Amino acid sequence: MTVNGQPVTADVEPRTLLVHFLREHLRLTGTHVGCETGYCGACTVHVDGEPVKSCTMFAVQADGASVTTIEGLARDGQLHPVQEGFWERHGLQCGYCTPGMIMSSVALLDKNDRPTEEEIRHGIEGNLCRCTGYHNIVRAVEYAAARMRGEEPPAPDWEGGE
Amino acid sequence: MATTSVMGGAVRRREDPALIRGMGKYTDDFAPPGTLRVAFLRSPVARAKIIRLDTSRAKAMPGVVAVYTHDDVEHLGPLVAQVPVGKLRPLLAAGEVNHVGEAIAMVVAEDRYLAQDAVEAIEVDFDVLPAVVDLRKAASDEIIVHEELGTNVLHTWTYHGYWEALGLEDQTPLIDEAMQRPDAVVVSIDMVNQRLIPVAIEPRSVLAEYEPGYGRLTVTSSTQVPHALAGAIATQLGMHQRDVRVIAPEVGGGFGSKLNVYNDEILVSWASMQLGRPVKWTETRREAANSTIHGRGWVGTATLVGTRDGQFLGYKLEAIADMGAYSQNFTVAIPLLGLWIASGQYKMPTAFKVDCVVTNTMTTDAYRGAGRPEAIYYLERAIDAYAREIGMDPLEVREKNFWQPDEFPATMGCGFALDSGDYAAATRRLREISDYEELLRRRDQARAEGRLVGIGIGSYVEVCGFGPAILADIGFSWSAYGQPSAFNGSGLVRVNPDGTATVIIGTGPSGQGHKTTWAQIVSNGLGIPIENIRVHHGDTETSPMGIGTFGSRSIAVDGSATYEATQKVREKAAKIAAKLLEAAPEDIVFADGRAHVAGSPDRGVDWSEIAAAAYQAHKLPEGVDSGLEETIVWTPSNATWPFGTHLAMVEVDPETGNVEILEYYAVDDCGNQINPMIVNGQVHGGIAQGVGQALFEDAIYDEDGNLLTSSLVDYIIPTAADLPSFKLAHTVTPTPVNPMGVKGIGEAGTIGSAHTIVNAVVDALAPLGVKHVDMPLRPRRVWAAIQEARA
């Protein structure tokens, strides 16, 4: 398979999960494991451009696929607008759900560059966050959507502003 | 109190560049060469004698290095606990099990898949005994879980009794007398404050590396309390504290669940010492549900008595709190935190009686709020019922009974003094931001259209930043972990010779942004730009003695220590700069990364020059020692008491019972704010957890003690689609108990929100005659309440 643009070849046990392959064989530890049951979304990566919970997939199922993890999102040292949005709008606290949340948000914006708040909320409902109450994650995605459209992002809503 | 301008800046977090690029390091991300992996055999039954345990087949499997049972670790004793009331947890099951998920055997193998395979190969036979789960049944002692204790009731918390030492009197007679008044209105509600699972998204993980050559143990753990854990490991394993180093790297959420010290942390450490190799265990989500601590779990009755015109005359809370099977860190002491704030923001006689009982379930302990959300829930639900009974607006009835600003410090019935507050200022602000009258009009209009729309108000006061040190004498010391006190905070501030600053604190954050907030404190004090300051935490070998991050304590305690250390560095630097600039120390001003003479910005020196001089004795003024580094260990004189009032507007679908939150407003007062962006984030997350309790979350054991909610499919935490955006505002009432006037904000949102939602839902259903529905208000339960009311 190709991971973040680099070809990767390995022999693995058939039962090895894709997330364990990424984390333990390739040492790409930015993809996290939160529940092993496909519910929390912390392990979300892109497989052939689609968001996939990598704990629900065996590594061998990704044979020949192109996989993008959080480590492959920034290009030439430039943060992806979604990464920038999470930083600018305090879209993360402990950071554990963040890589998966960012990967899902990127997939959402790839399909819809002008999502409403409700569309954002439904677009990321497969990713659980326990720290932020999602408020600032929604603001982060709104920020990124504006940036990706070349527009000025909405101002932050905390007292005192920027 | 000193409060200056850099405080209050929404500085972007210093933590984030690593985390948003997937480059943050959490415990499970570390895998030194040769690391062995651990899996536990856990009990599938709630209560049983173990009549046979055979590990021979597992031990013989390829890749299995060791299999340990109680016999191997009995000499270490049970898991150490701060408040050793009740039965302490055996490190591995001692011939019996007392809850589903109790660890029976520990497998150490070359990889995690092999370890799990070997667990399956362990043979165990149980003689299953009847379990007790129901709290009232447990309190009746019909079945006694631990026969040697003679009862399931471990302790009863009251204002009197335990508090006689503080000269407190039982206020029950005053309340009983009030009930006899001819104009008395008495409301009483039985309520459940259900058991919850904390659900940090990062499962707990621990990696131990023993170096036999050096006799040194390094433990990396997903913990909120690195220093306490190091002390606990040393105590339990009979080691010197100098030989145990704990590192808490990035910690993926804690909410109290990682404030405990766990048997797995001890066992993994011990196994690494036995085997001379790195050993790591990472819990599964199922284990996070059945063997990491739970929170809440109360049943009880709240009784409020007042006059017809809205004057409170007294309040009583009687409850039973679930301790689970074994006592761990603070277990039995958690309801005490509720006792301290049981009278909320109101001046009235209060009585409190909470029985702590054992059941065949996982241990309960501190979960975000810890005792305070429970107590506030009972009080604020009772106030709502009382307001409805006398036909008074729920905001107005609260305002009528608040402590007034000129009454602070206000000594409550529990003996503690509220530090500072202007409770009515918060409700005035809430009225403004919510346009309360307009909301009421919208609700009434919706009702006129036949819709079930309700508005709920919820106030709270909480207690955090714990002190005074006297608490250490009543069960809140950390002496069982070889620690002197729970109430110190520490901060080290060093200016490096290149003019950058290194700050090291004794806490262990799990997402609260300490690297940013602390840099602001130091930048504010020294005029060194934030980007030139790096904050370290979570390594017991390099940081000054500390405890950890919990109880919303870090900013009030460790923050104060850092503030004081900064002031000392500043004073010393002023003397050095004064000599370099041939001026008087009192004329030195620090700004923009340098020091200059007041009124003469051109006469200045960079911090690098000051720091360099500080390490060259011949350049120092007389009486000034070399170096530019200060450490302060700081102890508060009182706790801090944040407060606020929340408002929710909800709509209930009469066909399905589904609750939709239409609006959520919150006004919180945590004193001065250093970073309002971070403060808001803490409130958002806190509210989400309170809403989670109100609407979704429920750790359910069936009557045989099986945990029915051990995955995230069954234990429902809120998703983005379940929550609205929150509208926040703040009032600022600085505390006099610390130098920055800060109170702490980590738990406020949770303590303020669950009752706000339930009050709103009950208000929505009030036209049908519904007076109470127990949490969680899932559609089926709400629908049933509607059907019952209509029938």
PDB file of N, CA and C in Angstrom, chain A residues 15-17 20 23-24 27 29-30 32-36 39 70-71 79 83 87-88 90 92-96 117 121-122 124-125 130-136 139 158-159 161, chain B residues 10 12-13 16 20 22 25-26 28-29 112-113 117 197-199 202-203 252-253 255 284-285 367 511 677 680-682 684-685 689 697 712 718-721 723-726 730:
ATOM      1  N   ARG A  15      -4.830 -11.156  11.020  1.00  0.00           N
ATOM      2  CA  ARG A  15      -5.724 -10.482  11.960  1.00  0.00           C
ATOM      3  C   ARG A  15      -5.223  -9.105  12.386  1.00  0.00           C
ATOM      4  N   THR A  16      -4.095  -8.673  11.864  1.00  0.00           N
ATOM      5  CA  THR A  16      -3.571  -7.359  12.242  1.00  0.00           C
ATOM      6  C   THR A  16      -4.494  -6.252  11.728  1.00  0.00           C
ATOM      7  N   LEU A  17      -4.947  -5.415  12.653  1.00  0.00           N
ATOM      8  CA  LEU A  17      -5.807  -4.308  12.247  1.00  0.00           C
ATOM      9  C   LEU A  17      -4.975  -3.232  11.550  1.00  0.00           C
ATOM     10  N   HIS A  20      -3.300  -0.923  13.975  1.00  0.00           N
ATOM     11  CA  HIS A  20      -2.108  -1.461  14.626  1.00  0.00           C
ATOM     12  C   HIS A  20      -0.938  -1.510  13.648  1.00  0.00           C
ATOM     13  N   ARG A  23       0.355   2.076  13.493  1.00  0.00           N
ATOM     14  CA  ARG A  23       0.982   2.531  14.734  1.00  0.00           C
ATOM     15  C   ARG A  23       2.223   1.727  15.101  1.00  0.00           C
ATOM     16  N   GLU A  24       2.111   0.390  14.989  1.00  0.00           N
ATOM     17  CA  GLU A  24       3.166  -0.443  15.550  1.00  0.00           C
ATOM     18  C   GLU A  24       4.195  -0.895  14.515  1.00  0.00           C
ATOM     19  N   ARG A  27       5.099   2.891  12.894  1.00  0.00           N
ATOM     20  CA  ARG A  27       5.349   3.876  13.950  1.00  0.00           C
ATOM     21  C   ARG A  27       4.696   5.224  13.637  1.00  0.00           C
ATOM     22  N   THR A  29       2.209   7.060  14.952  1.00  0.00           N
ATOM     23  CA  THR A  29       1.389   6.995  16.167  1.00  0.00           C
ATOM     24  C   THR A  29       0.395   8.152  16.275  1.00  0.00           C
ATOM     25  N   GLY A  30       0.313   8.959  15.226  1.00  0.00           N
ATOM     26  CA  GLY A  30      -0.681  10.037  15.259  1.00  0.00           C
ATOM     27  C   GLY A  30      -2.103   9.518  15.155  1.00  0.00           C
ATOM     28  N   HIS A  32      -4.907   7.317  16.491  1.00  0.00           N
ATOM     29  CA  HIS A  32      -5.103   6.799  17.853  1.00  0.00           C
ATOM     30  C   HIS A  32      -6.167   5.707  17.911  1.00  0.00           C
ATOM     31  N   VAL A  33      -6.085   4.914  18.976  1.00  0.00           N
ATOM     32  CA  VAL A  33      -7.094   3.877  19.219  1.00  0.00           C
ATOM     33  C   VAL A  33      -7.908   4.315  20.443  1.00  0.00           C
ATOM     34  N   GLY A  34      -9.215   4.420  20.270  1.00  0.00           N
ATOM     35  CA  GLY A  34     -10.030   4.832  21.405  1.00  0.00           C
ATOM     36  C   GLY A  34     -11.006   3.775  21.863  1.00  0.00           C
ATOM     37  N   CYS A  35     -11.418   2.867  20.958  1.00  0.00           N
ATOM     38  CA  CYS A  35     -12.463   1.929  21.391  1.00  0.00           C
ATOM     39  C   CYS A  35     -12.404   0.557  20.726  1.00  0.00           C
ATOM     40  N   GLU A  36     -11.671   0.407  19.685  1.00  0.00           N
ATOM     41  CA  GLU A  36     -11.554  -0.863  18.931  1.00  0.00           C
ATOM     42  C   GLU A  36     -12.892  -1.371  18.404  1.00  0.00           C
ATOM     43  N   TYR A  39     -16.515   2.944  17.007  1.00  0.00           N
ATOM     44  CA  TYR A  39     -17.515   3.899  17.447  1.00  0.00           C
ATOM     45  C   TYR A  39     -16.950   5.295  17.709  1.00  0.00           C
ATOM     46  N   ILE A  70      -2.949  11.429   9.658  1.00  0.00           N
ATOM     47  CA  ILE A  70      -2.790  12.812  10.113  1.00  0.00           C
ATOM     48  C   ILE A  70      -1.390  13.332   9.798  1.00  0.00           C
ATOM     49  N   GLU A  71      -0.401  12.423   9.850  1.00  0.00           N
ATOM     50  CA  GLU A  71       0.979  12.864   9.610  1.00  0.00           C
ATOM     51  C   GLU A  71       1.175  13.317   8.163  1.00  0.00           C
ATOM     52  N   LEU A  79       0.355  23.829   7.285  1.00  0.00           N
ATOM     53  CA  LEU A  79      -0.797  23.154   7.888  1.00  0.00           C
ATOM     54  C   LEU A  79      -1.964  23.157   6.909  1.00  0.00           C
ATOM     55  N   GLN A  83      -6.388  21.884  10.063  1.00  0.00           N
ATOM     56  CA  GLN A  83      -5.451  21.900  11.199  1.00  0.00           C
ATOM     57  C   GLN A  83      -5.318  23.315  11.762  1.00  0.00           C
ATOM     58  N   TRP A  87      -6.393  24.914  15.550  1.00  0.00           N
ATOM     59  CA  TRP A  87      -5.478  25.700  16.384  1.00  0.00           C
ATOM     60  C   TRP A  87      -6.078  27.078  16.684  1.00  0.00           C
ATOM     61  N   GLU A  88      -6.585  27.730  15.647  1.00  0.00           N
ATOM     62  CA  GLU A  88      -7.081  29.108  15.796  1.00  0.00           C
ATOM     63  C   GLU A  88      -8.339  29.199  16.648  1.00  0.00           C
ATOM     64  N   HIS A  90      -9.384  26.852  19.002  1.00  0.00           N
ATOM     65  CA  HIS A  90      -9.327  26.019  20.209  1.00  0.00           C
ATOM     66  C   HIS A  90     -10.218  24.786  20.040  1.00  0.00           C
ATOM     67  N   LEU A  92      -9.372  21.795  20.129  1.00  0.00           N
ATOM     68  CA  LEU A  92      -8.862  20.594  20.796  1.00  0.00           C
ATOM     69  C   LEU A  92      -8.422  20.944  22.199  1.00  0.00           C
ATOM     70  N   GLN A  93      -8.514  19.964  23.072  1.00  0.00           N
ATOM     71  CA  GLN A  93      -7.974  20.124  24.429  1.00  0.00           C
ATOM     72  C   GLN A  93      -6.929  19.047  24.671  1.00  0.00           C
ATOM     73  N   CYS A  94      -7.370  17.822  24.968  1.00  0.00           N
ATOM     74  CA  CYS A  94      -6.359  16.780  25.219  1.00  0.00           C
ATOM     75  C   CYS A  94      -5.696  16.318  23.930  1.00  0.00           C
ATOM     76  N   GLY A  95      -6.364  16.517  22.799  1.00  0.00           N
ATOM     77  CA  GLY A  95      -5.756  16.206  21.517  1.00  0.00           C
ATOM     78  C   GLY A  95      -5.885  14.769  21.070  1.00  0.00           C
ATOM     79  N   TYR A  96      -6.525  13.927  21.880  1.00  0.00           N
ATOM     80  CA  TYR A  96      -6.523  12.501  21.536  1.00  0.00           C
ATOM     81  C   TYR A  96      -7.472  12.181  20.383  1.00  0.00           C
ATOM     82  N   GLU A 117     -24.015  24.757  10.139  1.00  0.00           N
ATOM     83  CA  GLU A 117     -23.625  24.193  11.443  1.00  0.00           C
ATOM     84  C   GLU A 117     -24.188  22.786  11.589  1.00  0.00           C
ATOM     85  N   ARG A 121     -22.139  19.351  12.244  1.00  0.00           N
ATOM     86  CA  ARG A 121     -22.398  18.486  13.401  1.00  0.00           C
ATOM     87  C   ARG A 121     -22.710  17.066  12.976  1.00  0.00           C
ATOM     88  N   HIS A 122     -23.502  16.912  11.929  1.00  0.00           N
ATOM     89  CA  HIS A 122     -23.794  15.549  11.468  1.00  0.00           C
ATOM     90  C   HIS A 122     -22.584  14.932  10.761  1.00  0.00           C
ATOM     91  N   ILE A 124     -19.512  15.155  11.564  1.00  0.00           N
ATOM     92  CA  ILE A 124     -18.472  14.649  12.485  1.00  0.00           C
ATOM     93  C   ILE A 124     -19.078  13.834  13.620  1.00  0.00           C
ATOM     94  N   GLU A 125     -20.350  13.436  13.490  1.00  0.00           N
ATOM     95  CA  GLU A 125     -20.970  12.753  14.629  1.00  0.00           C
ATOM     96  C   GLU A 125     -20.422  11.340  14.832  1.00  0.00           C
ATOM     97  N   ARG A 130     -14.519  14.147  24.142  1.00  0.00           N
ATOM     98  CA  ARG A 130     -15.032  14.251  25.514  1.00  0.00           C
ATOM     99  C   ARG A 130     -14.630  15.577  26.153  1.00  0.00           C
ATOM    100  N   CYS A 131     -13.763  16.352  25.475  1.00  0.00           N
ATOM    101  CA  CYS A 131     -13.235  17.566  26.116  1.00  0.00           C
ATOM    102  C   CYS A 131     -13.958  18.841  25.709  1.00  0.00           C
ATOM    103  N   THR A 132     -14.274  18.986  24.447  1.00  0.00           N
ATOM    104  CA  THR A 132     -14.639  20.320  23.928  1.00  0.00           C
ATOM    105  C   THR A 132     -16.126  20.586  23.894  1.00  0.00           C
ATOM    106  N   GLY A 133     -16.955  19.567  24.070  1.00  0.00           N
ATOM    107  CA  GLY A 133     -18.392  19.763  23.867  1.00  0.00           C
ATOM    108  C   GLY A 133     -18.709  20.109  22.420  1.00  0.00           C
ATOM    109  N   TYR A 134     -17.712  19.931  21.538  1.00  0.00           N
ATOM    110  CA  TYR A 134     -17.822  20.123  20.084  1.00  0.00           C
ATOM    111  C   TYR A 134     -17.983  21.585  19.660  1.00  0.00           C
ATOM    112  N   HIS A 135     -18.278  22.473  20.601  1.00  0.00           N
ATOM    113  CA  HIS A 135     -18.557  23.872  20.237  1.00  0.00           C
ATOM    114  C   HIS A 135     -17.428  24.450  19.380  1.00  0.00           C
ATOM    115  N   ASN A 136     -16.212  24.327  19.888  1.00  0.00           N
ATOM    116  CA  ASN A 136     -15.092  24.931  19.172  1.00  0.00           C
ATOM    117  C   ASN A 136     -14.607  24.076  18.008  1.00  0.00           C
ATOM    118  N   ARG A 139     -16.631  25.534  15.346  1.00  0.00           N
ATOM    119  CA  ARG A 139     -16.029  26.826  14.956  1.00  0.00           C
ATOM    120  C   ARG A 139     -14.768  26.602  14.112  1.00  0.00           C
ATOM    121  N   TRP A 158     -15.243  34.006  21.939  1.00  0.00           N
ATOM    122  CA  TRP A 158     -14.933  34.203  23.359  1.00  0.00           C
ATOM    123  C   TRP A 158     -14.792  35.700  23.624  1.00  0.00           C
ATOM    124  N   GLU A 159     -14.985  36.045  24.895  1.00  0.00           N
ATOM    125  CA  GLU A 159     -14.954  37.462  25.256  1.00  0.00           C
ATOM    126  C   GLU A 159     -13.566  38.033  25.009  1.00  0.00           C
ATOM    127  N   GLY A 161     -12.395  38.532  22.034  1.00  0.00           N
ATOM    128  CA  GLY A 161     -12.065  38.243  20.635  1.00  0.00           C
ATOM    129  C   GLY A 161     -10.607  37.884  20.455  1.00  0.00           C
TER     130      GLY A 161
ATOM    131  N   ALA B  10      -6.490  35.873  24.805  1.00  0.00           N
ATOM    132  CA  ALA B  10      -6.858  34.582  24.209  1.00  0.00           C
ATOM    133  C   ALA B  10      -5.691  34.078  23.366  1.00  0.00           C
ATOM    134  N   ARG B  12      -3.286  31.685  21.527  1.00  0.00           N
ATOM    135  CA  ARG B  12      -3.387  30.346  20.937  1.00  0.00           C
ATOM    136  C   ARG B  12      -2.520  29.375  21.722  1.00  0.00           C
ATOM    137  N   ARG B  13      -2.968  28.111  21.769  1.00  0.00           N
ATOM    138  CA  ARG B  13      -2.287  27.180  22.677  1.00  0.00           C
ATOM    139  C   ARG B  13      -0.926  26.749  22.149  1.00  0.00           C
ATOM    140  N   ASP B  16      -0.737  22.986  20.787  1.00  0.00           N
ATOM    141  CA  ASP B  16      -1.447  22.480  19.620  1.00  0.00           C
ATOM    142  C   ASP B  16      -0.609  22.091  18.408  1.00  0.00           C
ATOM    143  N   ILE B  20      -2.064  18.745  16.521  1.00  0.00           N
ATOM    144  CA  ILE B  20      -2.836  18.779  15.265  1.00  0.00           C
ATOM    145  C   ILE B  20      -2.088  18.126  14.112  1.00  0.00           C
ATOM    146  N   GLY B  22      -0.474  15.205  14.646  1.00  0.00           N
ATOM    147  CA  GLY B  22      -0.300  13.789  15.002  1.00  0.00           C
ATOM    148  C   GLY B  22       1.064  13.499  15.589  1.00  0.00           C
ATOM    149  N   LYS B  25       2.845  12.841  21.858  1.00  0.00           N
ATOM    150  CA  LYS B  25       3.193  11.491  22.322  1.00  0.00           C
ATOM    151  C   LYS B  25       2.389  11.127  23.558  1.00  0.00           C
ATOM    152  N   TYR B  26       1.535  10.142  23.417  1.00  0.00           N
ATOM    153  CA  TYR B  26       0.746   9.600  24.524  1.00  0.00           C
ATOM    154  C   TYR B  26       1.420   8.300  24.980  1.00  0.00           C
ATOM    155  N   ASP B  28       0.760   5.132  25.084  1.00  0.00           N
ATOM    156  CA  ASP B  28       0.802   3.945  24.221  1.00  0.00           C
ATOM    157  C   ASP B  28       1.677   4.156  22.984  1.00  0.00           C
ATOM    158  N   ASP B  29       2.074   5.411  22.740  1.00  0.00           N
ATOM    159  CA  ASP B  29       2.938   5.672  21.582  1.00  0.00           C
ATOM    160  C   ASP B  29       4.390   5.294  21.864  1.00  0.00           C
ATOM    161  N   ARG B 112       0.800  -8.027  22.073  1.00  0.00           N
ATOM    162  CA  ARG B 112      -0.533  -7.894  22.674  1.00  0.00           C
ATOM    163  C   ARG B 112      -1.492  -8.986  22.202  1.00  0.00           C
ATOM    164  N   TYR B 113      -1.321  -9.443  20.971  1.00  0.00           N
ATOM    165  CA  TYR B 113      -2.212 -10.481  20.465  1.00  0.00           C
ATOM    166  C   TYR B 113      -1.954 -11.799  21.211  1.00  0.00           C
ATOM    167  N   ASP B 117      -4.404 -13.998  23.622  1.00  0.00           N
ATOM    168  CA  ASP B 117      -4.625 -15.440  23.374  1.00  0.00           C
ATOM    169  C   ASP B 117      -4.410 -16.241  24.664  1.00  0.00           C
ATOM    170  N   ILE B 197     -19.773   6.546  33.691  1.00  0.00           N
ATOM    171  CA  ILE B 197     -18.429   6.096  33.304  1.00  0.00           C
ATOM    172  C   ILE B 197     -17.702   7.306  32.705  1.00  0.00           C
ATOM    173  N   PRO B 198     -16.497   7.606  33.190  1.00  0.00           N
ATOM    174  CA  PRO B 198     -15.851   8.857  32.755  1.00  0.00           C
ATOM    175  C   PRO B 198     -15.563   8.964  31.246  1.00  0.00           C
ATOM    176  N   VAL B 199     -15.146   7.867  30.608  1.00  0.00           N
ATOM    177  CA  VAL B 199     -14.890   7.846  29.157  1.00  0.00           C
ATOM    178  C   VAL B 199     -13.917   8.927  28.686  1.00  0.00           C
ATOM    179  N   GLU B 202      -8.777   8.687  25.400  1.00  0.00           N
ATOM    180  CA  GLU B 202      -7.557   7.867  25.457  1.00  0.00           C
ATOM    181  C   GLU B 202      -7.734   6.806  26.544  1.00  0.00           C
ATOM    182  N   PRO B 203      -7.697   5.536  26.186  1.00  0.00           N
ATOM    183  CA  PRO B 203      -7.726   4.504  27.226  1.00  0.00           C
ATOM    184  C   PRO B 203      -6.488   4.643  28.116  1.00  0.00           C
ATOM    185  N   GLY B 252      -4.658  11.849  27.345  1.00  0.00           N
ATOM    186  CA  GLY B 252      -5.826  12.051  26.490  1.00  0.00           C
ATOM    187  C   GLY B 252      -7.134  12.117  27.243  1.00  0.00           C
ATOM    188  N   GLY B 253      -7.255  13.093  28.108  1.00  0.00           N
ATOM    189  CA  GLY B 253      -8.471  13.260  28.898  1.00  0.00           C
ATOM    190  C   GLY B 253      -8.381  12.440  30.166  1.00  0.00           C
ATOM    191  N   PHE B 255     -10.643  13.596  33.503  1.00  0.00           N
ATOM    192  CA  PHE B 255     -11.938  13.869  34.151  1.00  0.00           C
ATOM    193  C   PHE B 255     -12.047  13.179  35.507  1.00  0.00           C
ATOM    194  N   THR B 284      -8.379  -1.858  27.084  1.00  0.00           N
ATOM    195  CA  THR B 284      -9.362  -1.852  26.008  1.00  0.00           C
ATOM    196  C   THR B 284     -10.533  -0.979  26.452  1.00  0.00           C
ATOM    197  N   ARG B 285     -11.403  -0.636  25.541  1.00  0.00           N
ATOM    198  CA  ARG B 285     -12.562   0.173  25.915  1.00  0.00           C
ATOM    199  C   ARG B 285     -13.451  -0.570  26.905  1.00  0.00           C
ATOM    200  N   TYR B 367     -15.184  11.702  39.556  1.00  0.00           N
ATOM    201  CA  TYR B 367     -15.447  11.970  38.149  1.00  0.00           C
ATOM    202  C   TYR B 367     -15.924  13.421  38.057  1.00  0.00           C
ATOM    203  N   GLY B 511      -5.162  18.103  29.029  1.00  0.00           N
ATOM    204  CA  GLY B 511      -5.879  18.875  28.015  1.00  0.00           C
ATOM    205  C   GLY B 511      -6.227  20.291  28.424  1.00  0.00           C
ATOM    206  N   MET B 677     -10.121  32.117  26.189  1.00  0.00           N
ATOM    207  CA  MET B 677     -10.375  31.067  25.205  1.00  0.00           C
ATOM    208  C   MET B 677     -10.360  29.701  25.879  1.00  0.00           C
ATOM    209  N   ASN B 680     -13.386  29.342  28.267  1.00  0.00           N
ATOM    210  CA  ASN B 680     -14.599  28.957  27.542  1.00  0.00           C
ATOM    211  C   ASN B 680     -14.570  27.486  27.150  1.00  0.00           C
ATOM    212  N   GLY B 681     -13.412  27.024  26.695  1.00  0.00           N
ATOM    213  CA  GLY B 681     -13.300  25.621  26.293  1.00  0.00           C
ATOM    214  C   GLY B 681     -13.595  24.680  27.451  1.00  0.00           C
ATOM    215  N   GLN B 682     -13.103  25.039  28.636  1.00  0.00           N
ATOM    216  CA  GLN B 682     -13.383  24.210  29.819  1.00  0.00           C
ATOM    217  C   GLN B 682     -14.878  24.187  30.116  1.00  0.00           C
ATOM    218  N   HIS B 684     -17.379  24.722  27.957  1.00  0.00           N
ATOM    219  CA  HIS B 684     -18.070  23.937  26.919  1.00  0.00           C
ATOM    220  C   HIS B 684     -18.025  22.442  27.240  1.00  0.00           C
ATOM    221  N   GLY B 685     -16.809  21.964  27.512  1.00  0.00           N
ATOM    222  CA  GLY B 685     -16.645  20.530  27.755  1.00  0.00           C
ATOM    223  C   GLY B 685     -17.359  20.083  29.012  1.00  0.00           C
ATOM    224  N   GLN B 689     -20.544  17.313  29.420  1.00  0.00           N
ATOM    225  CA  GLN B 689     -20.604  16.146  30.299  1.00  0.00           C
ATOM    226  C   GLN B 689     -21.830  16.180  31.204  1.00  0.00           C
ATOM    227  N   GLU B 697     -26.253   9.359  29.474  1.00  0.00           N
ATOM    228  CA  GLU B 697     -25.294   8.420  30.070  1.00  0.00           C
ATOM    229  C   GLU B 697     -25.880   7.691  31.272  1.00  0.00           C
ATOM    230  N   LEU B 712     -19.063   1.697  23.848  1.00  0.00           N
ATOM    231  CA  LEU B 712     -19.593   3.027  23.531  1.00  0.00           C
ATOM    232  C   LEU B 712     -20.868   2.939  22.694  1.00  0.00           C
ATOM    233  N   PRO B 718     -22.455  12.179  24.440  1.00  0.00           N
ATOM    234  CA  PRO B 718     -22.988  13.063  23.396  1.00  0.00           C
ATOM    235  C   PRO B 718     -22.088  13.126  22.164  1.00  0.00           C
ATOM    236  N   THR B 719     -22.719  13.165  20.995  1.00  0.00           N
ATOM    237  CA  THR B 719     -21.999  13.447  19.751  1.00  0.00           C
ATOM    238  C   THR B 719     -22.242  14.914  19.403  1.00  0.00           C
ATOM    239  N   ALA B 720     -21.544  15.370  18.376  1.00  0.00           N
ATOM    240  CA  ALA B 720     -21.705  16.766  17.937  1.00  0.00           C
ATOM    241  C   ALA B 720     -23.157  17.052  17.581  1.00  0.00           C
ATOM    242  N   ALA B 721     -23.849  16.044  17.043  1.00  0.00           N
ATOM    243  CA  ALA B 721     -25.225  16.266  16.588  1.00  0.00           C
ATOM    244  C   ALA B 721     -26.207  16.357  17.755  1.00  0.00           C
ATOM    245  N   LEU B 723     -25.712  18.160  20.525  1.00  0.00           N
ATOM    246  CA  LEU B 723     -25.504  19.364  21.335  1.00  0.00           C
ATOM    247  C   LEU B 723     -25.694  20.619  20.490  1.00  0.00           C
ATOM    248  N   PRO B 724     -26.095  21.704  21.144  1.00  0.00           N
ATOM    249  CA  PRO B 724     -26.158  22.993  20.450  1.00  0.00           C
ATOM    250  C   PRO B 724     -24.840  23.736  20.634  1.00  0.00           C
ATOM    251  N   SER B 725     -24.703  24.884  19.996  1.00  0.00           N
ATOM    252  CA  SER B 725     -23.627  25.797  20.381  1.00  0.00           C
ATOM    253  C   SER B 725     -24.050  26.453  21.690  1.00  0.00           C
ATOM    254  N   PHE B 726     -23.078  26.742  22.523  1.00  0.00           N
ATOM    255  CA  PHE B 726     -23.368  27.297  23.850  1.00  0.00           C
ATOM    256  C   PHE B 726     -23.108  28.805  23.834  1.00  0.00           C
ATOM    257  N   HIS B 730     -19.399  35.740  31.350  1.00  0.00           N
ATOM    258  CA  HIS B 730     -18.748  35.581  32.646  1.00  0.00           C
ATOM    259  C   HIS B 730     -18.916  36.835  33.480  1.00  0.00           C
TER     260      HIS B 730
END
